[in-house]
Short mmCIF file of C-alpha atoms in Angstrom, two decimals:
data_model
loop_
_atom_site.label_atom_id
_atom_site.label_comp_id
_atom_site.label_asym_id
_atom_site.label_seq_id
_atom_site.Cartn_x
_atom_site.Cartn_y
_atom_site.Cartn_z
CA UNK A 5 86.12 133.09 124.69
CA UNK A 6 86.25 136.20 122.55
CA UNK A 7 89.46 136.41 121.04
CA UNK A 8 91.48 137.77 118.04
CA UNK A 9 92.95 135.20 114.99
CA UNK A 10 96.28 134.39 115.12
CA UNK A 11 96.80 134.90 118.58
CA UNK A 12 99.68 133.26 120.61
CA UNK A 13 98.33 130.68 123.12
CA UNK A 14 100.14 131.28 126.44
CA UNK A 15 99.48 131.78 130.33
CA UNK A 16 96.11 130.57 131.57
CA UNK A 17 94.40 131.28 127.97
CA UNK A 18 96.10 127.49 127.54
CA UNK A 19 93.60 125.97 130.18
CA UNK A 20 90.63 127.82 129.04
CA UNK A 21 90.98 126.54 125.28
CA UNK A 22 92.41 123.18 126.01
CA UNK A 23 89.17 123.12 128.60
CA UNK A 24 86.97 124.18 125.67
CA UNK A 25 87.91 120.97 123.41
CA UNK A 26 87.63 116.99 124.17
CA UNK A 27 89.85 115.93 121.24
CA UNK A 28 92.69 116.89 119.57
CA UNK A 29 93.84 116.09 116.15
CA UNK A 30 97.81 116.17 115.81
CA UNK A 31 99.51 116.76 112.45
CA UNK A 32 102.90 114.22 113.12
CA UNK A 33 106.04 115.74 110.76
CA UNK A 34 106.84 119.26 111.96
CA UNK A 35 104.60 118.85 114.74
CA UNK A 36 105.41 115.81 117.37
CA UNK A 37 109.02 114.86 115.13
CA UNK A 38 111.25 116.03 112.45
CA UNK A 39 112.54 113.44 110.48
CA UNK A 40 113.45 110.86 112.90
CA UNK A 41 114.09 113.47 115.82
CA UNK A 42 111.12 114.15 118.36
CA UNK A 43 110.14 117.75 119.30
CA UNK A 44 111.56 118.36 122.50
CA UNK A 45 108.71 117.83 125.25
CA UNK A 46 105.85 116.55 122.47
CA UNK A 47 105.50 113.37 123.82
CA UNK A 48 104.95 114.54 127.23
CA UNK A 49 102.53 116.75 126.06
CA UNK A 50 100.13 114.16 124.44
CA UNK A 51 100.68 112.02 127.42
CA UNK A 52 99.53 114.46 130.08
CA UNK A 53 96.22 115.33 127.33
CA UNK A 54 95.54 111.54 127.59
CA UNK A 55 95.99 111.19 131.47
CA UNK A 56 93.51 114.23 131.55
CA UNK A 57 90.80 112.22 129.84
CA UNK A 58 91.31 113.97 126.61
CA UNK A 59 91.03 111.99 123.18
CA UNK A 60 94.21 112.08 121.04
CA UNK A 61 94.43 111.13 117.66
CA UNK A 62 97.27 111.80 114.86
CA UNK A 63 96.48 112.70 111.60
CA UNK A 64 99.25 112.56 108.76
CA UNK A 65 99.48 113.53 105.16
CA UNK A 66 102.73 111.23 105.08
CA UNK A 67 101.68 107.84 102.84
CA UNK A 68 105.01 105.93 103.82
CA UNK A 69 103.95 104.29 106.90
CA UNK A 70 100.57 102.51 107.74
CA UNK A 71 98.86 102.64 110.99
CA UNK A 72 100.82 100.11 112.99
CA UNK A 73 104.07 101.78 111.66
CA UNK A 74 103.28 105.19 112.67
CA UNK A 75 102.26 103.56 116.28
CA UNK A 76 105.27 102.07 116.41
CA UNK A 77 106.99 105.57 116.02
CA UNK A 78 105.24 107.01 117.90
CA UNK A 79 105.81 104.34 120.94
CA UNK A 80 109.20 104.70 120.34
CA UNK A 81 109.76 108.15 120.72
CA UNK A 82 107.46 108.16 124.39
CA UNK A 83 104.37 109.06 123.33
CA UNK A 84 101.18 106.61 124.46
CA UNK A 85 99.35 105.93 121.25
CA UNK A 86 96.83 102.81 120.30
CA UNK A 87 97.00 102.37 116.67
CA UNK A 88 93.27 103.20 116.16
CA UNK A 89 94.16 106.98 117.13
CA UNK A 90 96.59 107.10 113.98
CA UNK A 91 95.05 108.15 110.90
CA UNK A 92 97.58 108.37 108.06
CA UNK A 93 96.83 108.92 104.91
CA UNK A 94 97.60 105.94 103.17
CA UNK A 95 94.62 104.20 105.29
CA UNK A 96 92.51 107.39 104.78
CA UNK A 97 92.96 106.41 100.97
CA UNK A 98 91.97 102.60 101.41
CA UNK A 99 88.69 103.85 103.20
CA UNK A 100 87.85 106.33 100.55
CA UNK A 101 88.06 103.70 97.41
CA UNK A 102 86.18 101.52 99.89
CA UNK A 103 83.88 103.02 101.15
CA UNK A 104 83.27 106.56 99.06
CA UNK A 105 84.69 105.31 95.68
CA UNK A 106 83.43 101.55 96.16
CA UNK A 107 86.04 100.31 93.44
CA UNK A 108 85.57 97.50 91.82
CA UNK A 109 89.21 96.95 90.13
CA UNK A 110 92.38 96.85 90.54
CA UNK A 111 94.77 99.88 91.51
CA UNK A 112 98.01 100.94 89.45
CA UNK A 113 99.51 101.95 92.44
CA UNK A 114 102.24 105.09 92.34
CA UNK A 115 103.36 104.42 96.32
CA UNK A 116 105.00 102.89 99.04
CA UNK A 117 104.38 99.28 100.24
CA UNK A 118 102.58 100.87 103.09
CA UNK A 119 100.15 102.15 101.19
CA UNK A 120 99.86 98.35 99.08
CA UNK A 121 99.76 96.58 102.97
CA UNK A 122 96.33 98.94 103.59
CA UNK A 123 95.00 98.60 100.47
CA UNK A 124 95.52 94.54 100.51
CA UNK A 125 93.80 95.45 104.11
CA UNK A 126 90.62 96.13 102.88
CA UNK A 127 90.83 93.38 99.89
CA UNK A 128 91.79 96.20 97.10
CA UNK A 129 94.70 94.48 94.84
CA UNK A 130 97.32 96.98 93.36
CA UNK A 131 100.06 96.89 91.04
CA UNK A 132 103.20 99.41 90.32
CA UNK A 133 104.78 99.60 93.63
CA UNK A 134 108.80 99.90 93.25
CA UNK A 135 111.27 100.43 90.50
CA UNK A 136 110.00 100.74 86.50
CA UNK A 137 113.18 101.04 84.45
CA UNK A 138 112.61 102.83 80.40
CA UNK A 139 113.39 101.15 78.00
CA UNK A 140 112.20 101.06 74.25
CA UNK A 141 111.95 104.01 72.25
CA UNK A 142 108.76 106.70 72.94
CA UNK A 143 106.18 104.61 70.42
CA UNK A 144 107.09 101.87 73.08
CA UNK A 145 106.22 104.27 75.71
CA UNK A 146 102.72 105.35 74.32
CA UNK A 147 101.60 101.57 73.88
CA UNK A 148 103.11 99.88 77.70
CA UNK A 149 101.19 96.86 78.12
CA UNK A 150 98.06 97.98 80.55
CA UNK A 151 96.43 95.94 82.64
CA UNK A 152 92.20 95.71 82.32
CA UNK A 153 91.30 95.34 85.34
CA UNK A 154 92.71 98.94 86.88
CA UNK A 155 89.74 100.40 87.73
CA UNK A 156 92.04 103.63 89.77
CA UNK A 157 95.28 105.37 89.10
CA UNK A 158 96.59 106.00 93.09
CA UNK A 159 99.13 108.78 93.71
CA UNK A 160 101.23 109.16 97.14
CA UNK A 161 104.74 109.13 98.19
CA UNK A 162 106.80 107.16 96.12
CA UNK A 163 110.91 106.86 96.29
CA UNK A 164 110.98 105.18 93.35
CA UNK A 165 109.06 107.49 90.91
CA UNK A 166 109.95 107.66 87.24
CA UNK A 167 109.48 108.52 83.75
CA UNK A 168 107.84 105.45 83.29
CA UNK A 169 105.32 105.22 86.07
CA UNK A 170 103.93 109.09 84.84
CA UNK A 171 103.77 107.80 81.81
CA UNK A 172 101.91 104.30 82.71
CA UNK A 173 99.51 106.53 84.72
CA UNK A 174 98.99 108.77 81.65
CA UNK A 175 98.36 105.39 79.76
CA UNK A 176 95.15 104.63 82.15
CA UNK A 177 94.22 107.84 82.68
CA UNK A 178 93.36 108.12 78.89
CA UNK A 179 90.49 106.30 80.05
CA UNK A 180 87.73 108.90 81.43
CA UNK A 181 86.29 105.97 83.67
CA UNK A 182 89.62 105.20 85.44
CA UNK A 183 89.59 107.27 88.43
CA UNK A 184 92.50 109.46 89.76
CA UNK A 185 92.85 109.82 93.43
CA UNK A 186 95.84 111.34 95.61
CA UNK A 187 96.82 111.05 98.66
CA UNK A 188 97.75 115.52 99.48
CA UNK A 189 99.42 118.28 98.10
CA UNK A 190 102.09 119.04 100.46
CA UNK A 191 105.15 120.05 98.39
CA UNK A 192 107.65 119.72 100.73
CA UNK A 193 108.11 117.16 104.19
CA UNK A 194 110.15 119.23 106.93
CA UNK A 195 112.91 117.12 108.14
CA UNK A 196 115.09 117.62 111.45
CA UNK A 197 118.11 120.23 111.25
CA UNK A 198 115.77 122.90 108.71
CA UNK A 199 116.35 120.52 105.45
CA UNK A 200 113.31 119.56 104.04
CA UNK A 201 112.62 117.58 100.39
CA UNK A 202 110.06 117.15 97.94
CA UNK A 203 106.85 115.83 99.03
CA UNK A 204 103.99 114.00 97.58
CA UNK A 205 102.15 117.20 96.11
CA UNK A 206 105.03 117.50 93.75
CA UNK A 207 104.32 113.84 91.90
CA UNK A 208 100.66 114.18 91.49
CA UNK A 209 101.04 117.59 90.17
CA UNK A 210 103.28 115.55 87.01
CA UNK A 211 100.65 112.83 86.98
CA UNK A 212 97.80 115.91 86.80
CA UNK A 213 99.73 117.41 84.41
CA UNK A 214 100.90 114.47 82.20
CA UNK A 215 97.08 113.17 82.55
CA UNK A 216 95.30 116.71 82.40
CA UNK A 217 92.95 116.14 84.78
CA UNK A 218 92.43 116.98 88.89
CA UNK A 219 92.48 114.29 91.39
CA UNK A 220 90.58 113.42 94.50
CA UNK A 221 92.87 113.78 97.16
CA UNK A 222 91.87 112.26 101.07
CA UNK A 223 94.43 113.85 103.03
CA UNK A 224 94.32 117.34 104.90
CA UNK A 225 93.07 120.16 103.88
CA UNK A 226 90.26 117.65 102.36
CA UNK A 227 87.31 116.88 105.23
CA UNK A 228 87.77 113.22 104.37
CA UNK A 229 90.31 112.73 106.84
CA UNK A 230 88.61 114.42 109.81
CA UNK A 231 85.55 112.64 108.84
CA UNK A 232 87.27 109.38 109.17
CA UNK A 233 88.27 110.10 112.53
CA UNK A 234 84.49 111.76 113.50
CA UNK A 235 82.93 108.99 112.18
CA UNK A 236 84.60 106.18 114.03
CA UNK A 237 84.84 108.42 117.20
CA UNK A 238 81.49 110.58 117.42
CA UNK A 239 83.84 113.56 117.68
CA UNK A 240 81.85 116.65 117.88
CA UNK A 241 83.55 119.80 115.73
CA UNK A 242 83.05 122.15 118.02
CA UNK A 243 85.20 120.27 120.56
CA UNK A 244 87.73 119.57 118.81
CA UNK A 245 91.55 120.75 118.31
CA UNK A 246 93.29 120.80 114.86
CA UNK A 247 97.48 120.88 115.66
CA UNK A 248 99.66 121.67 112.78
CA UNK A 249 102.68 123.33 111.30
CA UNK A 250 101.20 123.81 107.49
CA UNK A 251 98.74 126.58 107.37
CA UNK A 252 97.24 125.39 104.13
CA UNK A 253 96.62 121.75 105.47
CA UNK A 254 96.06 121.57 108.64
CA UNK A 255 94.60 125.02 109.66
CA UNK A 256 92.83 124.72 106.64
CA UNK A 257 91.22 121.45 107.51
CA UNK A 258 90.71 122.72 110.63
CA UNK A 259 89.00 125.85 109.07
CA UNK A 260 87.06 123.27 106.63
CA UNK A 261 85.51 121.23 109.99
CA UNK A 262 84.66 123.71 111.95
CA UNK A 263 87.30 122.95 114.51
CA UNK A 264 89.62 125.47 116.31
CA UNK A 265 92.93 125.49 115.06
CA UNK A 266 96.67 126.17 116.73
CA UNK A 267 99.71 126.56 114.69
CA UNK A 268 103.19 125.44 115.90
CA UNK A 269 106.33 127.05 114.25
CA UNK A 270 108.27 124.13 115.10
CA UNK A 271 107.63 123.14 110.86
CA UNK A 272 106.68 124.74 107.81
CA UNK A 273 104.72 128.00 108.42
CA UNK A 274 105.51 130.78 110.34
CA UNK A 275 103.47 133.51 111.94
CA UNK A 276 104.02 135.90 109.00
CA UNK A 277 102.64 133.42 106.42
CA UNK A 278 99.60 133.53 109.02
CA UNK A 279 99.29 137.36 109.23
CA UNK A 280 100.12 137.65 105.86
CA UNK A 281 96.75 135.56 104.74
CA UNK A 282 95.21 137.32 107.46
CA UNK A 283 95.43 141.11 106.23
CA UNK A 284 95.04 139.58 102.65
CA UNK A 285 91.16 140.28 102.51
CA UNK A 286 90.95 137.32 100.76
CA UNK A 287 87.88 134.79 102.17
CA UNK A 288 90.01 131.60 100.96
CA UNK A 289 93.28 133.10 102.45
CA UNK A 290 91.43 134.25 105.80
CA UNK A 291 90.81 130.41 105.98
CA UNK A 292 94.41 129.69 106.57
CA UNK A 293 94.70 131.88 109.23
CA UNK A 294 94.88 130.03 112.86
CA UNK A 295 92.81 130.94 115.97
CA UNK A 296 96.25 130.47 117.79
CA UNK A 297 100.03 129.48 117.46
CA UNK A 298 102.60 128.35 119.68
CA UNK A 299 106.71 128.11 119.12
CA UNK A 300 106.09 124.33 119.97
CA UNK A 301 103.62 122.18 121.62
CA UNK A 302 106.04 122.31 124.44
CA UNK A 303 104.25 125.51 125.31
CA UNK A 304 101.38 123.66 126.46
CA UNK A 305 103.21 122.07 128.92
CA UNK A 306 103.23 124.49 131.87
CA UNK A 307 99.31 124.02 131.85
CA UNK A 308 99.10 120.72 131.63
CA UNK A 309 101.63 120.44 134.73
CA UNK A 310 100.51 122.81 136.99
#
């Protein structure tokens, strides 16, 4: 199927790609929902792909929820989900200290309780999750009691990020050993109604910054995620789908794997960021750039039906 980048996926070009692939990866925020408000016609849309013997799985950057709360969401909304298809980036992170980092240590933990309930999952203890009030004057600041055993300074969403916890993270990172790992980048989370607000990317740029170094990060546009999902799946890259609304995550990752790629407009990036990157001449920009968009998943519909 010779074809041109960037090109909208319509009329019977649908069935021939969606007959091309045997899983599909699904971004979730800006994709399937906006804030707490499904995309019109998403959840029928994954449905008919399952009924059609297609494997679905959902892959999020968002480090709030853990598996069985995403699957929850997701249930609620419509949409037929197991939690082993959800692969969220707080339990991307658990698997990568496990498995790739093999810690041995505790975590200071900049996060959400979801991301403490998979860590405790896979026998990794944390501490740090919710509210550190200042006090004390800055010499207080520069010698916060530490605790030994944190082996790993963690980074993902956190509602409760301070002052305090960039500077207790700058206190451990001091030590070269103690490793630094994030969960993404994403700057902003789209939310329903076109409001969006800061996103994880923004608090592990401070602790970067405050620590002067570069974290690992697991989530999209790094291959960790999609290899989580290969490896417990034998997925095979060149059958496989990569549905987003973030041209630098998830049509990067996409682009990363080896996997075709389809942009829908329903979140973050529109089809001029995509054309933009694409006219660039720039190889890492010309990554970004989908093999196809769509308004929404929606679109996909009319195939699936007929």
């Amino acid at each position: 199927m010779a074809v041109s980048k960037c090109t909208r996926l319509s009329g019977t070009l649908i069935k021939q790609t969606l007959d091309s692939v045997d899983s599909i990866l699904f971004d979730c925020d800006g994709v399937l929902w906006l804030g707490d408000q499904a995309i019109p016609g998403a959840s029928d849309v994954i449905n008919l792909l399952k009924k059609s013997g297609k494997k679905v799985f959902f892959v999020t950057n968002n480090s709030s929820k853990t598996r069985k709360m995403y699957a929850d969401k997701l249930k609620s909304m419509g949409f037929t989900v197991n939690e082993d298809d959800v692969f969220g980036a707080a339990y991307c992170l658990a698997m990568y200290l496990k498995n790739v980092s093999k810690l041995q240590g505790k975590v200071y933990l900049i996060g959400s309780n979801a991301m403490r309930q998979e860590l405790e999952n896979v026998g990794i203890q944390q501490i740090g999750v919710g509210p550190d009030p200042i006090s004390g004057a800055q010499l207080d600041w520069a010698n916060v009691p530490l605790d030994s055993e944190v082996k790993a300074v963690v980074v993902g969403f956190d509602e409760h990020f301070s002052y305090m916890k960039l500077n207790r993270a700058h206190q451990y990172l001091n030590n070269p050993d103690c490793l630094l790992v994030g969960t993404n980048t994403d700057t902003r989370l789209p939310l329903e109604g076109g409001k969006a607000v800061p996103g994880t990317g923004c608090i592990l740029k401070a602790v970067e910054t405050a620590a002067q170094r570069q974290a690992q990060t697991v989530g999209k546009p790094n291959h960790f995620m999609y290899d989580c999902v290969a490896s417990q799946f034998g997925l095979k890259s060149d059958r496989c789908l990569m549905v987003g609304d973030r041209l630098d995550t998830d049509i990067l990752l996409g682009s990363n794997c080896g996997l075709k790629t389809l942009l829908s407009l329903t979140g973050v990036s529109t089809v001029e960021d995509a054309l933009a990157h694409q006219t660039s001449g720039c190889p890492e920009r010309l990554q970004m750039v989908p093999d196809y968009y769509v308004d929404s998943i929606a679109d996909l519909l009319p195939a699936l039906q007929g």
